[in-house]
CSV table of N, CA and C in Angstrom, one decimal:
chain,number,residue,atom,x,y,z
G,24,MET,N,0.9,-1.3,-0.2
G,24,MET,CA,0.4,0.0,0.4
G,24,MET,C,0.5,1.0,0.1
G,25,ASP,N,0.5,2.3,-0.8
G,25,ASP,CA,1.8,3.2,-0.9
G,25,ASP,C,0.7,4.3,0.4
G,26,LYS,N,1.8,5.5,0.3
G,26,LYS,CA,1.4,6.3,1.6
G,26,LYS,C,-0.3,7.1,1.3
G,27,SER,N,-0.4,7.5,-0.2
G,27,SER,CA,-1.3,8.3,-0.4
G,27,SER,C,-2.7,7.6,0.0
G,28,ASN,N,-3.2,6.0,-0.7
G,28,ASN,CA,-3.7,5.2,-0.8
G,28,ASN,C,-3.6,5.2,1.4
G,29,GLY,N,-2.9,4.5,2.1
G,29,GLY,CA,-3.4,5.5,3.5
G,29,GLY,C,-4.1,6.3,3.8
G,30,ILE,N,-3.3,8.3,3.5
G,30,ILE,CA,-3.8,9.1,3.9
G,30,ILE,C,-5.6,8.9,2.9
G,31,ASN,N,-5.6,7.6,1.4
G,31,ASN,CA,-7.3,8.2,1.1
G,31,ASN,C,-8.1,7.6,2.2
G,32,ASN,N,-7.4,6.4,2.4
G,32,ASN,CA,-9.2,5.6,3.3
G,32,ASN,C,-8.6,6.9,4.8
G,33,LYS,N,-7.7,7.8,5.1
G,33,LYS,CA,-8.2,8.1,6.2
G,33,LYS,C,-9.4,9.0,6.0
G,34,ILE,N,-9.4,9.4,4.4
G,34,ILE,CA,-9.9,11.0,4.7
G,34,ILE,C,-11.5,10.2,4.2
G,35,ASN,N,-11.3,9.1,2.9
G,35,ASN,CA,-12.5,8.4,3.1
G,35,ASN,C,-13.4,8.0,4.8
G,36,GLU,N,-12.7,7.4,5.5
G,36,GLU,CA,-12.8,7.6,7.4
G,36,GLU,C,-13.3,9.0,7.3
G,37,LEU,N,-13.1,9.8,7.8
G,37,LEU,CA,-13.2,11.2,7.9
G,37,LEU,C,-14.8,11.6,7.0
G,38,PHE,N,-14.7,11.3,5.9
G,38,PHE,CA,-16.2,11.9,5.5
G,38,PHE,C,-17.6,10.6,6.0
G,39,SER,N,-16.5,9.6,6.2
G,39,SER,CA,-18.1,8.6,7.0
G,39,SER,C,-18.5,8.4,8.2
G,40,LYS,N,-17.8,10.0,8.7
G,40,LYS,CA,-18.0,10.4,10.0
G,40,LYS,C,-18.5,11.7,10.5
G,41,ALA,N,-18.1,12.1,9.6
G,41,ALA,CA,-18.8,13.7,9.1
G,41,ALA,C,-19.6,14.1,8.6
G,42,LYS,N,-20.5,14.9,8.8
G,42,LYS,CA,-21.9,15.0,8.1
G,42,LYS,C,-22.0,16.1,7.1
G,43,CYS,N,-20.7,16.2,6.3
G,43,CYS,CA,-20.8,17.2,5.2
G,43,CYS,C,-19.7,16.9,3.9
G,44,LYS,N,-19.7,16.9,3.2
G,44,LYS,CA,-18.7,16.8,1.6
G,44,LYS,C,-17.7,17.6,1.9
G,45,THR,N,-17.5,18.3,1.8
G,45,THR,CA,-16.0,19.2,2.1
G,45,THR,C,-15.4,19.4,3.7
G,46,VAL,N,-14.6,19.2,3.4
G,46,VAL,CA,-13.7,19.9,4.5
G,46,VAL,C,-13.2,20.5,4.6
G,47,LEU,N,-12.7,22.0,4.5
G,47,LEU,CA,-11.8,22.6,4.2
G,47,LEU,C,-10.7,23.6,6.0
G,48,ILE,N,-9.6,22.6,5.2
G,48,ILE,CA,-8.6,23.2,6.3
G,48,ILE,C,-7.5,24.1,6.1
G,49,ARG,N,-7.1,24.8,6.9
G,49,ARG,CA,-5.8,26.5,6.5
G,49,ARG,C,-5.2,26.5,7.8
G,50,ASN,N,-4.5,26.8,6.9
G,50,ASN,CA,-2.7,27.4,7.6
G,50,ASN,C,-2.8,29.0,7.7
G,51,PHE,N,-2.8,29.9,9.0
G,51,PHE,CA,-3.1,30.4,8.7
G,51,PHE,C,-1.5,30.7,9.2
G,52,SER,N,-1.3,33.0,9.0
G,52,SER,CA,0.6,33.3,9.3
G,52,SER,C,1.1,33.0,10.4
G,53,ASN,N,0.4,33.2,12.0
G,53,ASN,CA,0.4,32.9,12.9
G,53,ASN,C,0.4,31.9,13.4
G,54,PHE,N,0.3,30.7,12.7
G,54,PHE,CA,0.2,29.9,13.8
G,54,PHE,C,-0.7,28.3,12.2
G,55,TYR,N,0.0,27.2,12.1
G,55,TYR,CA,-0.6,25.9,11.4
G,55,TYR,C,-1.6,25.3,12.0
G,56,ASP,N,-2.8,24.8,11.2
G,56,ASP,CA,-2.6,23.5,11.3
G,56,ASP,C,-2.8,22.5,11.3
G,57,LEU,N,-2.1,21.0,11.8
G,57,LEU,CA,-1.2,20.2,11.7
G,57,LEU,C,-1.5,19.3,10.8
G,58,ASN,N,-3.6,19.2,10.4
G,58,ASN,CA,-4.1,18.7,9.9
G,58,ASN,C,-3.8,18.9,8.4
G,59,PHE,N,-3.3,20.1,8.1
G,59,PHE,CA,-3.5,20.9,7.0
G,59,PHE,C,-1.8,19.8,6.1
G,60,TYR,N,-1.3,19.6,7.2
G,60,TYR,CA,0.2,19.0,6.9
G,60,TYR,C,0.2,17.2,6.9
G,61,TYR,N,-0.8,16.6,7.7
G,61,TYR,CA,-1.4,15.1,7.8
G,61,TYR,C,-2.2,14.9,6.4
G,62,PHE,N,-3.0,15.8,6.5
G,62,PHE,CA,-3.8,15.2,5.1
G,62,PHE,C,-3.1,15.3,3.7
G,63,SER,N,-2.4,16.6,3.6
G,63,SER,CA,-2.3,16.5,2.8
G,63,SER,C,-0.9,15.8,2.0
G,64,GLN,N,-0.1,15.1,3.2
G,64,GLN,CA,1.1,14.7,3.3
G,64,GLN,C,2.3,15.6,2.7
G,65,ILE,N,2.1,16.9,2.3
G,65,ILE,CA,3.3,18.0,2.6
G,65,ILE,C,4.3,17.7,3.3
G,66,GLY,N,5.3,18.2,3.5
G,66,GLY,CA,6.5,18.3,3.6
G,66,GLY,C,5.7,19.5,5.4
G,67,ALA,N,6.7,19.6,6.6
G,67,ALA,CA,6.1,20.4,7.4
G,67,ALA,C,7.0,21.7,6.7
G,68,GLY,N,6.2,23.1,6.4
G,68,GLY,CA,6.7,24.0,5.6
G,68,GLY,C,5.9,25.0,6.5
G,69,ASP,N,6.2,26.2,5.7
G,69,ASP,CA,5.0,27.3,5.6
G,69,ASP,C,4.1,28.0,5.4
G,70,PHE,N,4.0,27.5,4.2
G,70,PHE,CA,2.5,27.3,3.0
G,70,PHE,C,1.5,27.9,4.0
G,71,ASP,N,2.5,29.8,4.4
G,71,ASP,CA,1.2,30.4,5.4
G,71,ASP,C,-0.2,30.9,4.5
G,72,ASN,N,-1.2,31.0,4.9
G,72,ASN,CA,-3.1,31.2,4.2
G,72,ASN,C,-3.2,30.6,3.5
G,73,ASN,N,-2.5,28.7,2.9
G,73,ASN,CA,-3.2,28.1,2.3
G,73,ASN,C,-4.1,27.3,2.9
G,74,PHE,N,-5.1,26.9,1.6
G,74,PHE,CA,-6.3,25.9,2.4
G,74,PHE,C,-6.0,24.9,2.1
G,75,LEU,N,-6.2,23.9,2.2
G,75,LEU,CA,-6.4,22.4,2.0
G,75,LEU,C,-7.9,22.1,1.9
G,76,ILE,N,-8.3,21.8,0.7
G,76,ILE,CA,-9.8,21.2,0.2
G,76,ILE,C,-9.5,19.9,0.8
G,77,LEU,N,-10.8,19.0,1.2
G,77,LEU,CA,-11.1,17.9,1.5
G,77,LEU,C,-12.5,17.3,0.5
G,78,GLN,N,-13.0,16.7,-0.2
G,78,GLN,CA,-14.5,16.8,-0.5
G,78,GLN,C,-14.6,15.7,-1.0
G,79,LYS,N,-15.0,15.1,-0.2
G,79,LYS,CA,-16.1,13.4,-1.0
G,79,LYS,C,-15.9,13.0,-1.9
G,80,GLY,N,-14.9,11.8,-2.3
G,80,GLY,CA,-14.8,11.0,-4.2
G,80,GLY,C,-13.5,12.2,-5.1
G,81,LYS,N,-13.5,13.3,-4.0
G,81,LYS,CA,-12.2,13.8,-4.9
G,81,LYS,C,-10.8,13.9,-5.0
G,82,LYS,N,-10.0,13.7,-5.3
G,82,LYS,CA,-8.9,14.4,-5.4
G,82,LYS,C,-8.5,15.7,-4.3
G,83,PRO,N,-7.3,15.5,-2.9
G,83,PRO,CA,-7.7,16.7,-2.0
G,83,PRO,C,-6.5,17.9,-2.8
G,84,ALA,N,-7.2,19.1,-2.7
G,84,ALA,CA,-6.6,19.9,-3.6
G,84,ALA,C,-6.2,20.9,-2.7
G,85,VAL,N,-5.0,21.5,-2.8
G,85,VAL,CA,-4.6,22.9,-2.0
G,85,VAL,C,-4.5,24.0,-2.7
G,86,LEU,N,-5.6,24.7,-2.4
G,86,LEU,CA,-5.3,26.2,-3.1
G,86,LEU,C,-4.5,27.2,-2.5
G,87,THR,N,-3.0,27.1,-3.1
G,87,THR,CA,-2.0,28.8,-2.3
G,87,THR,C,-1.4,29.5,-3.3
G,88,THR,N,-1.3,30.6,-2.7
G,88,THR,CA,-0.2,31.6,-4.0
G,88,THR,C,0.8,31.4,-4.7
G,89,ASN,N,0.9,32.1,-5.6
G,89,ASN,CA,1.6,32.5,-6.9
G,89,ASN,C,2.9,32.0,-6.1
G,90,LEU,N,3.4,32.9,-5.2
G,90,LEU,CA,4.6,32.6,-5.2
G,90,LEU,C,5.1,31.0,-4.2
G,91,GLU,N,4.3,30.3,-3.5
G,91,GLU,CA,4.9,28.6,-3.2
G,91,GLU,C,4.2,28.0,-4.0
G,92,TYR,N,2.6,28.1,-5.2
G,92,TYR,CA,2.7,27.4,-6.3
G,92,TYR,C,3.9,26.2,-6.8
G,93,GLY,N,4.9,27.0,-7.4
G,93,GLY,CA,5.6,26.1,-7.9
G,93,GLY,C,6.1,24.7,-6.9
G,94,ALA,N,6.3,25.0,-5.8
G,94,ALA,CA,7.2,24.0,-4.5
G,94,ALA,C,6.2,23.3,-3.7
G,95,LEU,N,4.7,23.3,-5.0
G,95,LEU,CA,3.6,22.4,-4.6
G,95,LEU,C,3.2,21.4,-5.7
G,96,LEU,N,4.2,21.5,-7.3
G,96,LEU,CA,3.8,20.9,-7.8
G,96,LEU,C,3.9,19.4,-8.2
G,97,LYS,N,5.1,19.0,-7.0
G,97,LYS,CA,5.6,17.6,-6.9
G,97,LYS,C,4.6,17.5,-6.3
G,98,TYR,N,4.0,17.1,-5.9
G,98,TYR,CA,3.0,16.4,-4.5
G,98,TYR,C,2.2,16.2,-6.1
G,99,LYS,N,2.1,15.0,-6.5
G,99,LYS,CA,1.2,14.2,-7.8
G,99,LYS,C,0.1,13.9,-6.8
G,100,SER,N,0.3,13.8,-5.8
G,100,SER,CA,-1.5,13.4,-5.0
G,100,SER,C,-2.1,14.2,-5.0
G,101,LEU,N,-2.0,15.6,-5.3
G,101,LEU,CA,-2.8,16.6,-5.0
G,101,LEU,C,-3.6,17.2,-6.2
G,102,ARG,N,-4.2,18.1,-6.1
G,102,ARG,CA,-4.5,19.2,-7.2
G,102,ARG,C,-4.7,20.6,-6.2
G,103,ILE,N,-3.6,21.1,-7.4
G,103,ILE,CA,-2.8,22.2,-6.8
G,103,ILE,C,-3.1,23.5,-7.5
G,104,LYS,N,-4.3,24.6,-6.7
G,104,LYS,CA,-4.6,25.4,-7.4
G,104,LYS,C,-4.5,27.0,-7.2
G,105,LYS,N,-3.7,27.9,-7.3
G,105,LYS,CA,-2.9,29.3,-7.4
G,105,LYS,C,-3.6,30.7,-7.2
G,106,ALA,N,-4.0,31.6,-6.3
G,106,ALA,CA,-4.4,32.3,-6.5
G,106,ALA,C,-4.0,33.6,-6.1
G,107,ALA,N,-3.8,34.5,-7.0
G,107,ALA,CA,-3.1,36.2,-7.0
G,107,ALA,C,-3.8,37.0,-5.9
G,108,SER,N,-4.7,36.9,-5.4
G,108,SER,CA,-4.3,38.3,-4.5
G,108,SER,C,-6.2,37.3,-4.0
G,109,LYS,N,-6.9,37.7,-2.4
G,109,LYS,CA,-7.6,37.5,-1.6
G,109,LYS,C,-8.9,37.3,-2.5
G,110,LYS,N,-9.1,38.5,-3.1
G,110,LYS,CA,-9.7,38.5,-4.1
G,110,LYS,C,-10.8,37.2,-4.8
G,111,GLU,N,-9.4,36.3,-5.4
G,111,GLU,CA,-9.0,35.4,-6.4
G,111,GLU,C,-9.3,33.5,-5.7
G,112,PHE,N,-8.7,34.0,-4.0
G,112,PHE,CA,-9.0,33.2,-3.2
G,112,PHE,C,-10.2,32.8,-2.9
G,113,ILE,N,-10.9,34.0,-2.7
G,113,ILE,CA,-12.9,33.8,-2.4
G,113,ILE,C,-13.3,33.0,-3.7
G,114,LYS,N,-13.4,33.9,-4.3
G,114,LYS,CA,-13.6,33.7,-6.2
G,114,LYS,C,-13.4,32.3,-5.7
G,115,PHE,N,-12.6,31.7,-6.1
G,115,PHE,CA,-12.1,30.1,-5.8
G,115,PHE,C,-12.5,29.5,-5.1
G,116,LEU,N,-13.1,29.7,-3.8
G,116,LEU,CA,-13.8,29.4,-3.0
G,116,LEU,C,-15.5,29.3,-2.7
G,117,LYS,N,-15.7,30.5,-3.6
G,117,LYS,CA,-17.2,30.2,-4.0
G,117,LYS,C,-17.9,29.7,-5.2
G,118,LYS,N,-16.7,29.3,-6.0
G,118,LYS,CA,-16.9,28.4,-7.3
G,118,LYS,C,-17.1,27.0,-7.0
G,119,ASN,N,-16.6,26.8,-5.7
G,119,ASN,CA,-15.9,25.0,-5.6
G,119,ASN,C,-16.9,25.0,-4.3
G,120,LEU,N,-16.9,25.7,-3.2
G,120,LEU,CA,-18.2,25.1,-1.7
G,120,LEU,C,-19.3,25.6,-1.9
G,121,LYS,N,-20.0,24.3,-1.5
G,121,LYS,CA,-20.8,24.4,-1.4
G,121,LYS,C,-21.7,23.7,-0.3
G,122,GLY,N,-23.2,23.7,0.3
G,122,GLY,CA,-23.7,23.0,1.0
G,122,GLY,C,-23.0,22.9,2.0
G,123,LYS,N,-22.8,22.0,2.8
G,123,LYS,CA,-22.2,21.8,4.5
G,123,LYS,C,-20.7,22.3,4.7
G,124,ILE,N,-19.9,22.6,5.0
G,124,ILE,CA,-18.4,22.9,4.4
G,124,ILE,C,-18.1,22.6,6.6
G,125,GLY,N,-17.6,21.4,6.7
G,125,GLY,CA,-16.6,20.6,8.1
G,125,GLY,C,-15.2,21.9,8.3
G,126,LEU,N,-15.3,22.6,9.4
G,126,LEU,CA,-13.7,23.8,9.8
G,126,LEU,C,-13.5,22.5,11.1
G,127,ASN,N,-12.5,22.8,10.7
G,127,ASN,CA,-11.1,22.5,12.9
G,127,ASN,C,-11.3,23.7,13.2
G,128,TYR,N,-12.9,23.9,14.5
G,128,TYR,CA,-13.4,25.7,15.0
G,128,TYR,C,-12.6,25.4,16.2
G,129,GLU,N,-11.5,24.3,15.8
G,129,GLU,CA,-10.5,24.5,17.3
G,129,GLU,C,-9.1,25.4,17.1
G,130,ILE,N,-9.1,25.6,15.8
G,130,ILE,CA,-7.5,26.6,15.9
G,130,ILE,C,-8.2,27.5,15.1
G,131,TYR,N,-9.5,27.8,14.2
G,131,TYR,CA,-9.7,29.1,13.5
G,131,TYR,C,-10.3,30.0,13.9
G,132,PRO,N,-9.7,30.9,14.0
G,132,PRO,CA,-10.1,32.6,15.0
G,132,PRO,C,-10.6,33.0,14.3
G,133,LYS,N,-11.8,33.2,14.8
G,133,LYS,CA,-13.3,33.7,15.0
G,133,LYS,C,-13.0,35.0,14.1
G,134,LYS,N,-12.3,35.9,13.6
G,134,LYS,CA,-12.1,36.4,12.9
G,134,LYS,C,-11.7,35.9,11.6
G,135,GLN,N,-12.1,35.4,10.9
G,135,GLN,CA,-11.2,34.8,10.1
G,135,GLN,C,-12.4,33.8,9.7
G,136,PHE,N,-12.7,33.6,10.7
G,136,PHE,CA,-14.5,32.8,11.0
G,136,PHE,C,-15.7,33.3,9.7
G,137,ASN,N,-15.6,34.4,10.9
G,137,ASN,CA,-16.6,35.4,10.9
G,137,ASN,C,-16.7,36.3,8.8
G,138,SER,N,-15.3,36.3,9.0
G,138,SER,CA,-15.2,36.6,7.4
G,138,SER,C,-15.6,35.6,6.4
G,139,LEU,N,-15.0,34.4,6.9
G,139,LEU,CA,-15.8,33.2,5.1
G,139,LEU,C,-16.7,32.9,5.5
G,140,LYS,N,-17.9,33.3,6.4
G,140,LYS,CA,-18.9,33.2,6.5
G,140,LYS,C,-20.0,34.0,5.6
G,141,LYS,N,-19.2,35.4,5.7
G,141,LYS,CA,-19.6,36.7,5.1
G,141,LYS,C,-19.6,36.4,3.4
G,142,GLU,N,-18.2,36.1,3.4
G,142,GLU,CA,-18.0,35.4,1.9
G,142,GLU,C,-18.5,34.6,1.4
G,143,LEU,N,-18.5,33.7,2.4
G,143,LEU,CA,-19.7,32.2,2.0
G,143,LEU,C,-21.0,31.7,2.0
G,144,LYS,N,-22.0,32.7,1.6
G,144,LYS,CA,-23.3,33.0,3.0
G,144,LYS,C,-23.9,31.7,2.5
G,145,LYS,N,-23.5,30.9,1.5
G,145,LYS,CA,-24.8,30.0,0.8
G,145,LYS,C,-24.3,28.7,1.3
G,146,CYS,N,-23.1,28.5,2.3
G,146,CYS,CA,-22.7,27.7,3.0
G,146,CYS,C,-22.6,27.3,4.2
G,147,LYS,N,-22.8,26.1,5.2
G,147,LYS,CA,-23.3,25.6,6.4
G,147,LYS,C,-21.9,25.5,6.7
G,148,PHE,N,-21.2,25.6,8.0
G,148,PHE,CA,-20.0,25.6,9.1
G,148,PHE,C,-20.7,24.8,9.5
G,149,ILE,N,-20.1,23.4,9.4
G,149,ILE,CA,-20.2,22.2,10.5
G,149,ILE,C,-18.6,22.5,11.8
G,150,ASP,N,-18.7,21.8,12.9
G,150,ASP,CA,-17.2,21.6,13.3
G,150,ASP,C,-17.1,19.9,13.4
G,151,VAL,N,-15.1,19.8,12.6
G,151,VAL,CA,-15.0,18.6,12.5
G,151,VAL,C,-13.9,18.8,13.4
G,152,SER,N,-13.7,19.6,14.2
G,152,SER,CA,-12.7,19.2,14.9
G,152,SER,C,-11.9,17.9,15.5
G,153,GLU,N,-12.9,17.1,16.4
G,153,GLU,CA,-13.4,15.7,17.1
G,153,GLU,C,-12.4,14.7,16.1
G,154,LYS,N,-13.9,15.1,15.0
G,154,LYS,CA,-12.9,13.8,13.8
G,154,LYS,C,-12.0,14.3,13.3
G,155,LEU,N,-11.2,14.8,13.1
G,155,LEU,CA,-9.6,15.6,12.3
G,155,LEU,C,-8.8,15.1,13.2
G,156,ASN,N,-9.0,15.0,15.0
G,156,ASN,CA,-8.2,14.5,16.2
G,156,ASN,C,-8.7,13.1,16.1
G,157,ARG,N,-9.1,12.7,16.3
G,157,ARG,CA,-9.9,11.3,16.4
G,157,ARG,C,-8.9,10.5,15.4
G,158,LEU,N,-9.1,11.1,13.9
G,158,LEU,CA,-8.4,10.2,12.5
G,158,LEU,C,-7.1,10.0,12.7
G,159,ARG,N,-6.3,11.0,13.5
G,159,ARG,CA,-4.7,11.1,13.7
G,159,ARG,C,-4.4,10.4,14.8
G,160,GLU,N,-4.9,10.3,15.5
G,160,GLU,CA,-5.2,9.1,17.1
G,160,GLU,C,-4.7,8.0,16.4
G,161,THR,N,-5.8,7.1,16.2
G,161,THR,CA,-5.2,6.0,14.7
G,161,THR,C,-4.6,5.9,13.7
G,162,LYS,N,-3.5,5.1,14.1
G,162,LYS,CA,-2.0,5.5,13.2
G,162,LYS,C,-2.5,4.2,11.9
G,163,THR,N,-1.8,4.2,10.7
G,163,THR,CA,-1.7,3.2,9.9
G,163,THR,C,-0.4,2.5,9.9
G,164,ARG,N,-0.8,1.6,9.3
G,164,ARG,CA,0.7,0.9,8.9
G,164,ARG,C,1.8,1.7,8.9
G,165,GLU,N,1.8,2.9,7.9
G,165,GLU,CA,2.9,3.6,6.7
G,165,GLU,C,3.3,4.2,8.2
G,166,GLU,N,2.2,4.5,8.8
G,166,GLU,CA,2.2,5.7,9.8
G,166,GLU,C,3.7,5.4,10.8
G,167,ILE,N,3.3,4.1,11.2
G,167,ILE,CA,3.4,3.4,12.8
G,167,ILE,C,5.1,3.0,12.1
G,168,LYS,N,5.1,2.8,10.8
G,168,LYS,CA,7.1,2.8,10.5
G,168,LYS,C,7.7,3.6,10.4
G,169,LYS,N,7.2,5.1,10.0
G,169,LYS,CA,8.0,5.8,10.4
G,169,LYS,C,7.9,6.3,11.9
G,170,ILE,N,7.5,5.9,13.1
G,170,ILE,CA,7.4,5.9,14.6
G,170,ILE,C,9.2,5.5,14.8
């Protein structure tokens, strides 16, 4: 089993437990969501203000800046999308996110959450923090080998 299959199984498990079809994980400039690295399998790095978009039945996507786009292209298990400005980020999210969206409420700052709600008025947000934490607690064979 390759590394991406283990993570794909975890993503499928997430959607079997979460009552949504999309989970949005964001790295912020002043703190990182470890779920971003866990589910993307991207080596630890900055990737400030990047979004990881997990959607049921789809390959995970990273929405990134022009600056970091090139560094992410080597991750073939991901769809890499870029946006040059905040306006482009919002446009992409509006176009691609519908219905219930799972967020890690434990780390999502209130100000950014309110901004996201304001921009994505047609979406309903739900907390998937506990589900993300539980998935990371249980290790796959690949993860155990790394320990």
